XYZ file of C-alpha atoms in Angstrom:
681
model
C 106.748 145.046 81.139
C 107.792 141.761 82.776
C 110.257 143.441 85.157
C 107.719 146.044 86.226
C 105.079 143.420 86.831
C 107.426 141.389 89.019
C 108.299 144.460 91.060
C 104.639 145.300 91.489
C 103.854 141.790 92.742
C 106.649 141.927 95.334
C 105.437 145.300 96.540
C 101.866 144.030 96.802
C 102.981 140.964 98.759
C 104.724 143.144 101.358
C 101.599 145.306 101.702
C 99.370 142.278 102.086
C 101.622 140.762 104.776
C 101.685 144.009 106.744
C 97.944 144.304 106.478
C 97.428 140.753 107.731
C 99.516 141.475 110.837
C 97.532 144.629 111.565
C 94.216 142.830 111.212
C 95.318 139.890 113.360
C 96.386 142.271 116.080
C 93.082 144.082 115.858
C 91.069 140.878 115.956
C 92.701 139.251 118.960
C 94.143 142.188 120.912
C 91.253 144.668 120.739
C 91.326 146.709 123.899
C 88.103 148.642 123.475
C 84.648 147.598 122.230
C 83.449 149.201 119.001
C 79.999 149.953 117.721
C 78.622 146.766 116.253
C 76.347 146.178 113.320
C 72.562 146.058 113.381
C 72.461 142.489 114.608
C 74.713 143.181 117.556
C 72.629 146.030 118.815
C 71.032 143.296 120.914
C 74.231 142.101 122.512
C 72.497 143.167 125.686
C 71.206 139.627 125.736
C 74.288 138.953 127.751
C 73.180 141.391 130.489
C 71.075 140.658 133.547
C 68.398 142.649 135.320
C 69.581 145.447 137.600
C 70.081 144.308 141.179
C 70.241 140.650 140.261
C 73.375 138.722 141.186
C 75.229 137.371 138.157
C 75.330 133.635 137.943
C 78.258 131.827 136.392
C 76.151 131.420 133.239
C 75.412 135.153 133.164
C 79.081 136.013 133.559
C 80.013 133.640 130.734
C 77.450 135.215 128.425
C 78.597 138.746 129.268
C 82.242 137.866 128.654
C 81.627 136.143 125.317
C 79.315 138.860 124.017
C 81.920 141.442 125.075
C 84.579 139.541 123.119
C 82.334 139.477 120.075
C 81.658 143.198 120.309
C 85.353 143.973 120.812
C 86.401 142.447 117.489
C 87.187 138.846 118.471
C 83.971 137.406 117.052
C 85.541 134.190 115.766
C 86.978 133.353 119.196
C 83.670 134.278 120.851
C 81.752 131.995 118.489
C 84.033 129.057 119.275
C 83.553 129.564 123.025
C 79.784 130.008 122.674
C 79.444 126.803 120.678
C 81.400 125.011 123.394
C 78.824 126.231 125.970
C 75.562 125.478 124.164
C 73.537 125.405 127.380
C 74.222 129.133 127.884
C 73.430 130.303 124.322
C 70.341 129.970 122.170
C 70.422 129.421 118.422
C 69.594 133.097 117.986
C 72.575 134.027 120.177
C 74.924 131.898 118.086
C 73.668 133.377 114.822
C 74.093 136.848 116.305
C 77.728 136.181 117.102
C 78.296 134.456 113.752
C 76.920 137.553 112.015
C 79.809 139.462 113.578
C 82.209 136.852 112.217
C 80.742 137.443 108.765
C 81.146 141.195 109.192
C 84.816 140.703 110.044
C 85.371 138.349 107.099
C 83.810 140.807 104.667
C 85.946 143.582 106.127
C 89.089 141.488 105.756
C 88.088 140.697 102.193
C 87.866 144.375 101.333
C 91.232 145.039 102.951
C 92.911 142.223 101.050
C 91.475 143.328 97.703
C 92.774 146.868 98.203
C 96.185 145.865 99.563
C 97.091 143.360 96.864
C 96.925 142.947 93.112
C 97.862 139.268 93.224
C 95.637 136.634 91.549
C 94.211 135.641 94.951
C 93.292 139.194 95.990
C 89.591 138.263 96.149
C 90.065 134.948 97.934
C 88.936 136.271 101.323
C 85.903 138.015 99.811
C 84.867 134.812 98.051
C 85.305 132.894 101.312
C 83.152 135.421 103.157
C 80.468 135.223 100.485
C 80.417 131.428 100.649
C 80.091 131.640 104.446
C 77.169 134.054 104.096
C 75.311 131.764 101.704
C 75.940 128.730 103.904
C 74.838 130.610 107.022
C 71.628 131.854 105.395
C 70.839 128.302 104.292
C 71.192 127.090 107.909
C 69.217 129.923 109.453
C 65.556 129.163 110.288
C 63.032 131.139 108.242
C 61.010 132.249 111.282
C 60.546 135.897 112.273
C 62.650 135.278 115.384
C 65.767 135.411 113.201
C 64.669 138.322 110.975
C 67.061 140.798 112.600
C 70.076 138.501 112.198
C 69.076 137.558 108.667
C 68.892 141.228 107.688
C 72.298 141.996 109.191
C 73.873 139.131 107.221
C 72.176 140.255 103.999
C 73.499 143.758 104.626
C 77.030 142.331 104.686
C 76.266 140.327 101.559
C 75.763 143.576 99.616
C 79.363 144.549 100.361
C 80.654 141.048 99.639
C 78.893 140.857 96.267
C 80.234 144.257 95.279
C 83.703 143.223 96.411
C 83.836 140.263 94.005
C 82.378 142.200 91.076
C 78.820 140.795 91.132
C 77.419 144.292 90.828
C 73.932 143.593 89.513
C 73.301 141.093 92.308
C 74.615 143.597 94.855
C 72.310 146.379 93.657
C 69.288 144.066 93.465
C 69.842 142.934 97.069
C 70.425 146.519 98.194
C 67.126 147.585 96.643
C 65.325 144.745 98.441
C 66.836 145.784 101.771
C 66.044 149.462 101.111
C 62.325 148.723 101.069
C 62.558 148.650 104.867
C 62.906 151.907 106.791
C 65.755 150.473 108.863
C 69.035 152.283 108.109
C 72.152 150.340 107.128
C 75.844 150.868 107.903
C 77.798 153.459 105.923
C 79.950 150.763 104.310
C 76.843 149.091 102.844
C 75.570 152.296 101.288
C 79.062 152.992 99.930
C 79.293 149.497 98.440
C 75.905 149.977 96.781
C 77.065 153.309 95.377
C 80.206 151.684 93.985
C 78.128 148.907 92.421
C 75.750 151.365 90.764
C 78.723 153.354 89.479
C 80.281 150.214 88.021
C 77.138 149.371 86.036
C 76.827 152.980 84.841
C 73.820 154.033 86.911
C 75.043 157.274 88.545
C 71.507 158.479 89.252
C 71.092 155.571 91.668
C 74.671 155.751 92.932
C 74.306 159.326 94.191
C 71.516 158.640 96.758
C 73.431 155.608 98.051
C 76.571 157.690 98.612
C 74.503 160.452 100.235
C 73.042 157.945 102.699
C 76.538 156.637 103.453
C 77.518 160.129 104.578
C 74.384 160.560 106.715
C 73.513 157.174 108.233
C 73.478 156.926 112.052
C 74.376 153.216 111.894
C 78.134 152.718 112.004
C 78.886 156.096 110.436
C 82.187 156.936 108.789
C 84.838 157.880 111.351
C 88.532 158.818 111.016
C 90.827 155.796 111.153
C 94.524 155.021 110.799
C 93.775 151.445 109.773
C 95.233 150.654 106.334
C 92.650 150.928 103.543
C 89.853 151.843 105.929
C 86.793 153.334 104.248
C 87.126 157.082 104.741
C 84.716 159.917 104.314
C 86.619 161.268 101.327
C 86.305 157.876 99.589
C 82.534 158.216 99.667
C 82.622 161.915 98.828
C 84.735 161.175 95.758
C 82.240 158.557 94.616
C 79.381 161.008 95.151
C 81.269 163.725 93.255
C 81.633 161.578 90.144
C 78.051 160.341 90.430
C 76.904 163.959 90.323
C 79.097 164.668 87.286
C 78.071 161.515 85.436
C 74.390 162.331 85.899
C 74.773 165.951 84.782
C 74.329 167.472 88.263
C 77.225 169.883 87.883
C 76.051 172.428 90.449
C 75.787 169.710 93.109
C 79.267 168.470 92.199
C 80.715 171.957 92.501
C 79.027 172.554 95.856
C 80.277 169.213 97.194
C 83.780 169.997 95.968
C 83.780 173.256 97.909
C 82.729 171.394 101.071
C 85.455 168.778 100.645
C 88.112 171.426 99.962
C 87.168 173.406 103.049
C 87.465 170.340 105.298
C 90.742 168.905 103.947
C 94.051 170.421 105.182
C 97.130 170.519 102.968
C 99.388 168.847 105.545
C 98.994 165.349 106.973
C 97.961 165.701 110.633
C 98.900 162.139 111.620
C 102.100 161.909 109.577
C 105.494 161.236 111.162
C 106.798 164.103 109.027
C 104.708 167.277 109.442
C 105.923 168.624 106.111
C 104.303 165.738 104.206
C 101.407 166.647 101.952
C 98.121 165.166 103.130
C 97.202 162.270 100.847
C 93.580 163.390 100.918
C 94.635 166.894 99.874
C 96.120 165.456 96.701
C 92.846 163.679 96.030
C 90.890 166.902 96.547
C 93.081 168.728 94.063
C 92.667 165.900 91.617
C 88.894 166.234 91.977
C 89.122 169.959 91.308
C 91.022 169.259 88.106
C 88.624 166.468 87.178
C 85.746 168.906 87.493
C 87.421 171.188 84.971
C 88.131 168.269 82.654
C 84.588 166.915 82.896
C 83.254 170.351 81.970
C 85.703 170.603 79.031
C 87.802 173.372 80.579
C 90.946 171.403 79.940
C 93.338 174.340 79.797
C 92.418 175.445 83.317
C 92.531 171.854 84.559
C 95.992 171.259 83.129
C 97.304 174.520 84.601
C 95.958 173.590 88.046
C 97.545 170.133 87.925
C 100.897 171.472 86.752
C 100.945 173.871 89.691
C 100.095 171.068 92.119
C 102.877 168.835 90.824
C 105.396 171.361 92.109
C 104.069 170.700 95.619
C 103.809 166.910 95.286
C 105.891 165.848 92.263
C 105.679 162.120 93.063
C 102.021 161.835 94.060
C 100.628 159.134 91.730
C 97.090 160.525 91.972
C 98.198 163.915 90.675
C 100.438 162.403 88.009
C 97.655 160.132 86.816
C 95.240 163.060 86.708
C 97.741 165.051 84.640
C 98.042 162.175 82.189
C 94.264 161.921 81.971
C 94.195 165.618 81.123
C 96.630 165.051 78.264
C 94.311 162.384 76.898
C 91.373 164.783 77.073
C 93.501 167.358 75.250
C 94.023 164.776 72.516
C 97.712 164.399 73.361
C 98.138 160.633 73.788
C 101.921 160.701 73.197
C 102.369 163.146 76.062
C 100.054 161.130 78.313
C 101.913 157.917 77.552
C 105.272 159.370 78.604
C 103.852 160.508 81.937
C 102.174 157.150 82.584
C 105.422 155.312 81.812
C 107.364 157.506 84.221
C 104.763 157.005 86.931
C 104.923 153.217 86.654
C 108.659 153.324 87.359
C 108.045 154.945 90.762
C 104.655 153.326 91.433
C 104.655 149.962 89.666
C 101.533 148.775 91.476
C 99.308 151.714 90.577
C 96.307 150.217 88.783
C 94.926 153.514 87.475
C 98.261 154.326 85.862
C 98.481 150.926 84.196
C 94.922 151.312 82.895
C 95.824 154.757 81.579
C 98.813 153.289 79.788
C 96.476 150.777 78.178
C 94.121 153.522 77.010
C 96.952 155.502 75.404
C 98.168 152.341 73.686
C 94.725 151.928 72.111
C 94.719 155.584 71.048
C 98.134 155.245 69.406
C 97.485 151.955 67.657
C 99.896 150.085 69.942
C 97.585 147.119 70.169
C 100.270 144.662 71.276
C 100.921 146.822 74.318
C 97.214 147.197 75.021
C 96.889 143.407 74.849
C 99.655 143.072 77.468
C 97.816 145.436 79.808
C 94.569 143.555 79.258
C 96.295 140.239 80.005
C 97.827 141.735 83.162
C 94.390 142.694 84.440
C 92.680 139.513 83.211
C 89.731 138.852 85.557
C 91.547 139.863 88.754
C 89.836 143.256 89.141
C 86.088 142.738 88.654
C 85.530 145.354 91.366
C 87.654 148.145 89.844
C 85.846 150.755 87.758
C 89.026 152.082 86.117
C 89.961 148.599 84.963
C 86.401 148.063 83.702
C 86.608 151.235 81.605
C 89.848 150.113 79.968
C 88.483 146.631 79.373
C 85.399 148.129 77.714
C 87.676 150.181 75.454
C 89.678 147.062 74.653
C 86.506 145.067 73.954
C 85.346 147.802 71.561
C 88.682 147.566 69.727
C 88.251 143.774 69.476
C 84.721 144.111 68.060
C 83.492 144.429 64.474
C 82.459 147.973 63.598
C 79.634 149.442 61.514
C 79.775 152.980 60.089
C 76.831 154.391 58.127
C 76.554 157.885 56.627
C 73.378 158.895 54.822
C 72.162 162.200 53.387
C 69.498 163.664 51.150
C 69.086 167.064 49.508
C 66.318 168.776 47.576
C 66.037 172.111 45.801
C 69.386 172.833 44.093
C 68.663 172.225 40.413
C 72.146 173.251 39.256
C 73.513 170.116 40.911
C 70.353 167.981 41.067
C 66.728 168.693 41.922
C 66.892 166.058 44.611
C 69.386 163.372 45.571
C 70.260 160.939 48.316
C 73.189 158.688 49.156
C 74.085 156.052 51.743
C 77.682 155.038 52.423
C 78.161 151.911 54.588
C 81.380 150.394 55.928
C 81.470 147.145 57.897
C 84.790 146.212 59.549
C 85.749 142.798 60.869
C 87.299 142.030 64.226
C 91.068 142.685 64.363
C 93.221 140.099 62.611
C 96.740 139.699 64.010
C 95.980 142.781 66.170
C 96.639 145.407 63.486
C 94.593 144.253 60.485
C 90.894 144.297 59.642
C 89.018 143.414 56.481
C 86.017 145.467 55.480
C 83.124 145.704 53.065
C 82.275 149.107 51.602
C 78.995 149.859 49.838
C 77.665 153.094 48.362
C 74.177 153.591 46.953
C 72.787 156.860 45.631
C 70.159 158.281 43.349
C 69.338 161.719 41.941
C 66.586 163.427 39.986
C 68.380 165.865 37.684
C 65.333 167.963 36.803
C 64.918 166.981 33.157
C 62.529 164.153 33.807
C 65.356 161.683 34.132
C 67.105 160.201 37.113
C 70.494 158.667 37.660
C 71.629 156.115 40.214
C 75.023 154.882 41.331
C 76.014 151.768 43.264
C 79.563 150.834 44.170
C 80.569 147.709 46.119
C 84.043 147.134 47.483
C 86.133 144.987 49.786
C 89.427 145.869 51.359
C 91.887 145.685 54.225
C 92.653 148.175 56.971
C 95.966 148.469 58.851
C 96.525 150.527 62.015
C 99.946 150.521 63.640
C 101.618 153.040 65.987
C 100.086 156.181 64.508
C 99.779 154.848 60.954
C 96.289 154.247 59.533
C 96.185 152.723 56.057
C 93.467 151.126 53.937
C 93.229 149.616 50.458
C 90.068 148.675 48.581
C 89.026 147.026 45.327
C 85.587 148.070 44.106
C 83.127 147.742 41.251
C 80.416 150.203 40.247
C 77.244 149.161 38.441
C 74.971 150.680 35.835
C 75.825 152.505 32.634
C 79.200 153.618 34.016
C 80.120 150.237 35.462
C 83.804 150.191 36.278
C 86.293 148.264 38.369
C 88.524 150.480 40.450
C 90.638 150.764 43.523
C 91.032 153.147 46.422
C 93.646 153.660 49.084
C 94.352 155.992 51.965
C 97.079 156.524 54.529
C 97.506 158.877 57.476
C 100.360 159.321 59.914
C 100.516 161.145 63.243
C 104.171 161.415 64.343
C 103.232 163.325 67.500
C 100.304 164.995 69.220
C 100.394 168.080 66.989
C 100.662 166.939 63.393
C 98.702 164.531 61.226
C 99.400 163.972 57.529
C 97.057 162.161 55.158
C 96.828 161.147 51.504
C 94.422 159.155 49.384
C 93.698 157.929 45.855
C 90.511 156.644 44.236
C 90.180 155.510 40.620
C 86.378 155.274 40.713
C 85.110 158.171 42.812
C 81.607 158.620 44.213
C 81.827 162.407 44.621
C 81.330 163.740 41.081
C 78.295 165.950 40.366
C 75.229 163.803 39.659
C 74.815 165.307 36.204
C 78.318 164.092 35.360
C 77.304 160.496 36.058
C 74.156 161.060 33.993
C 76.361 162.175 31.089
C 78.424 158.993 31.377
C 81.409 160.698 33.000
C 83.503 158.967 35.685
C 86.544 160.173 37.573
C 89.668 159.394 39.528
C 91.065 161.501 42.362
C 94.063 162.104 44.586
C 93.966 164.012 47.865
C 96.393 165.194 50.504
C 95.985 166.959 53.792
C 97.675 168.136 56.958
C 96.247 169.041 60.354
C 97.960 170.954 63.139
C 96.241 170.621 66.525
C 97.081 173.052 69.294
C 94.836 171.213 71.743
C 91.168 170.255 71.953
C 90.288 173.957 71.687
C 91.943 174.741 68.347
C 93.174 173.111 65.161
C 94.046 174.069 61.570
C 93.384 171.980 58.454
C 94.708 172.301 54.925
C 93.665 169.890 52.168
C 94.255 169.619 48.440
C 92.381 167.473 45.958
C 92.711 166.827 42.237
C 90.080 164.937 40.237
C 90.554 163.895 36.621
C 87.226 163.371 34.862
C 86.893 160.871 32.024
C 85.964 163.769 29.703
C 89.497 165.226 30.317
C 88.336 167.877 32.803
C 90.738 168.450 35.694
C 89.192 169.753 38.893
C 91.505 171.062 41.622
C 90.455 172.294 45.054
C 92.159 173.806 48.093
C 90.395 174.026 51.471
C 91.690 175.666 54.644
C 89.861 175.398 57.990
C 90.415 177.004 61.383
C 88.467 175.546 64.331
C 88.134 177.394 67.621
C 86.182 176.502 70.737
C 85.066 179.771 72.293
C 82.823 179.034 75.273
C 82.589 176.002 77.514
C 80.303 175.382 80.461
C 79.201 171.999 81.836
C 76.155 171.831 79.547
C 76.847 174.450 76.893
C 79.470 174.885 74.190
C 80.090 177.431 71.441
C 82.568 176.739 68.639
C 83.388 178.238 65.249
C 84.883 177.128 61.948
C 86.408 179.584 59.482
C 86.733 178.034 56.039
C 88.387 179.304 52.868
C 88.292 177.247 49.702
C 88.899 177.633 46.018
C 88.472 175.287 43.082
C 89.065 175.293 39.341
C 88.108 173.283 36.263
C 89.888 173.078 32.917
C 86.882 172.171 30.775
C 84.059 174.607 29.995
C 80.513 174.109 28.738
C 80.046 170.761 30.477
C 76.739 169.072 31.237
C 77.509 169.380 34.932
C 78.417 172.307 37.193
C 82.091 173.087 36.576
C 82.974 176.792 36.922
C 86.352 177.862 35.584
C 87.217 179.121 39.072
C 85.285 179.839 42.236
C 86.108 180.877 45.788
C 84.250 180.656 49.079
C 84.844 182.294 52.452
C 82.487 181.318 55.246
C 82.079 181.332 59.004
C 80.150 178.601 60.822
C 79.103 178.982 64.465
C 77.804 176.047 66.491
C 75.932 176.110 69.793
C 75.623 172.829 71.717
C 73.376 172.091 74.674
C 73.888 168.745 76.409
C 70.433 168.233 77.857
C 70.916 164.738 79.285
C 73.852 162.746 80.597
C 74.160 159.356 82.236
C 77.750 158.122 82.634
C 79.067 157.700 79.053
C 75.615 158.253 77.580
C 74.439 161.704 76.563
C 72.164 163.698 74.288
C 73.654 166.761 72.600
C 71.451 169.278 70.778
C 73.261 171.472 68.260
C 72.390 174.484 66.132
C 74.676 175.555 63.266
C 74.600 178.865 61.411
C 76.811 179.566 58.408
C 77.245 182.840 56.569
C 79.747 183.707 53.876
C 80.559 184.968 50.443
C 80.876 183.119 47.154
C 82.671 184.301 44.026
C 82.308 182.582 40.673
C 84.444 183.715 37.739
C 82.451 185.593 35.080
C 79.363 185.560 37.325
C 80.355 187.744 40.278
C 79.989 187.780 44.050
C 77.063 186.590 46.114
C 76.148 185.737 49.680
C 75.543 182.229 50.995
C 73.958 181.007 54.205
C 72.954 177.786 55.900
C 71.248 176.759 59.139
C 71.167 173.263 60.606
C 69.655 171.558 63.622
C 71.285 168.361 64.868
C 70.989 165.849 67.686
C 73.630 163.347 68.719
C 72.972 160.366 70.964
C 76.087 158.962 72.600
C 75.114 155.408 73.527
C 78.491 154.729 75.151
C 82.085 155.816 74.666
C 82.269 154.077 71.273
C 78.746 154.153 69.809
C 76.892 157.211 68.552
C 74.024 158.292 66.330
C 73.710 161.795 64.875
C 70.985 163.160 62.631
C 69.945 166.574 61.449
C 68.075 168.810 59.036
C 69.214 171.946 57.280
C 68.259 174.797 54.980
C 70.726 176.651 52.750
C 70.813 179.271 50.024
C 73.526 179.939 47.448
C 73.793 181.326 43.932
C 75.397 178.951 41.435
C 75.781 180.168 37.858
C 73.015 182.781 37.533
C 70.454 181.092 39.764
C 69.938 181.475 43.519
C 68.164 178.530 45.014
C 67.227 177.356 48.468
C 67.845 173.704 49.247
C 66.810 171.425 52.072
C 69.122 168.905 53.713
C 68.665 165.815 55.871
C 71.438 163.524 57.126
C 72.253 160.678 59.503
C 75.516 159.205 60.822
C 75.842 155.972 62.801
C 79.033 154.570 64.323
C 78.714 151.465 66.477
C 80.810 148.426 67.476
C 78.933 145.177 66.960
């Protein structure tokens, strides 16, 4: 990591030096005046009435205003201050506003050209100049036009140093006027809204940037100049993040139609247009955002044959692997990209995300330290840092459920399982508290309750997740026990898991009422093809304290069938069988039973805002059940569920259900309610 970082810094220094030379040449050797900002629309103050002979004072004013409008505002300001008798205070502030505009522009260029610790130095200098200038400026209406032009530049400066909430607040104040602003100001406001996860406000700002008549976006060969496709890309993601998929698709078609595959201004005509690579990345991102990952991956793989070393395409391909739940594959691609493009920030952030996925927390910490606070303006860095902050936070997981109407198991019952994890200790360790509370009415006028409290430690390291717990149950079956679990994912396809528990919470409620306890061992394996399909096989054995041995096998096949931006259809096919060695028990324990069932789920995502969303789901299950000595019967279940995604790491799901199944000789209909909460604290 150290060698790569050093190489990246050297590369950035060369870029920054080249950029400085270009900007100096532009500032002092400008040969042609350019359209100025709002404040300089009145540079005509340097003109004289038609037919009037220019005095020496008039000629001086015309020359200095021409210099200011041609890009040499700093030089013009120095000359104007040296000739105070020819320039009013308003004139001087007008010219100084152009100096501010240049400083803000230079600040943006420096921040994009370099990843050194001082990459925001020029932007901070420009912002300090703006504040000092506004403090000096008289509050009278005479200076309102200049004041507004300086505040317009302040929006860009605030966004450039990562003060996004201040930038958007100022932009909203300025937007109360009907006066249009430059394209760069609207774009900066859009970037600021995007950074603070407000895509619904970002989209109108980007739209205005593409339409404003004041200093509109024009083609430029200047390094890191704000281009039309930069704004279009921001607008594209704002549409996606706010659920406006049709608008995003329409915009993507417009961008594709206007972007050629070859670089028109390149020294080598065979070079692929850099913007073309970005367009293709957007096309793949659209597929990924709408969960059509297979098509997105295929499109990116085809593009990499045309531009095998384009970091944008490589990074997009790695992102697709992450979406496909293949972090090992993504990590290899990111690592290879950093060798050829050591200064690519998106790639480094992607490497950090895969490290978090794989439990490589030392590596994620290195990436986080590399970024530090040097990129407060970069949305990709912010996303990684949010992921890293979530990893560093305590975590609360709550699962609650209640059921009524199945008297074979219990007339009614409820249970709440709560786990509270500490912050990471030595990166890979956490301690946790685990509490279970439940109660059931067994239908004979009696009820039974169970409480189990435990503490333990959790260890996550490079694909290994392990936990150990010591617990104590209360009540008539009070018992001290222990539990442990371990899982290992050697690659992106396979995951193996095992667990033991000497004081289980999952026995039938009537077993606890009869004074029976149990201990269990489980094992499982999952094979994941991609995010569309996986297969599960699990085995569990539970030894009851009354000598009964319960064994169960469960096989599951998951398949995602239909995906559109707002709609999803998926199915689960499940086969399971269980057996018990003890007959005539006080609890439900058939000698052998088997179940085959199909569950279909329809999901409608009715609202989306960046990482926040509301998903509405309907589940329908139908199947057959066979119980030895009883016979075959049909089972069914329907459920309605909502899930609120508060951010990438916090969610709340709740639902209700109705099911019917024959157990022993009785068919009963039961009602279900449940809630699941997962949130970093």
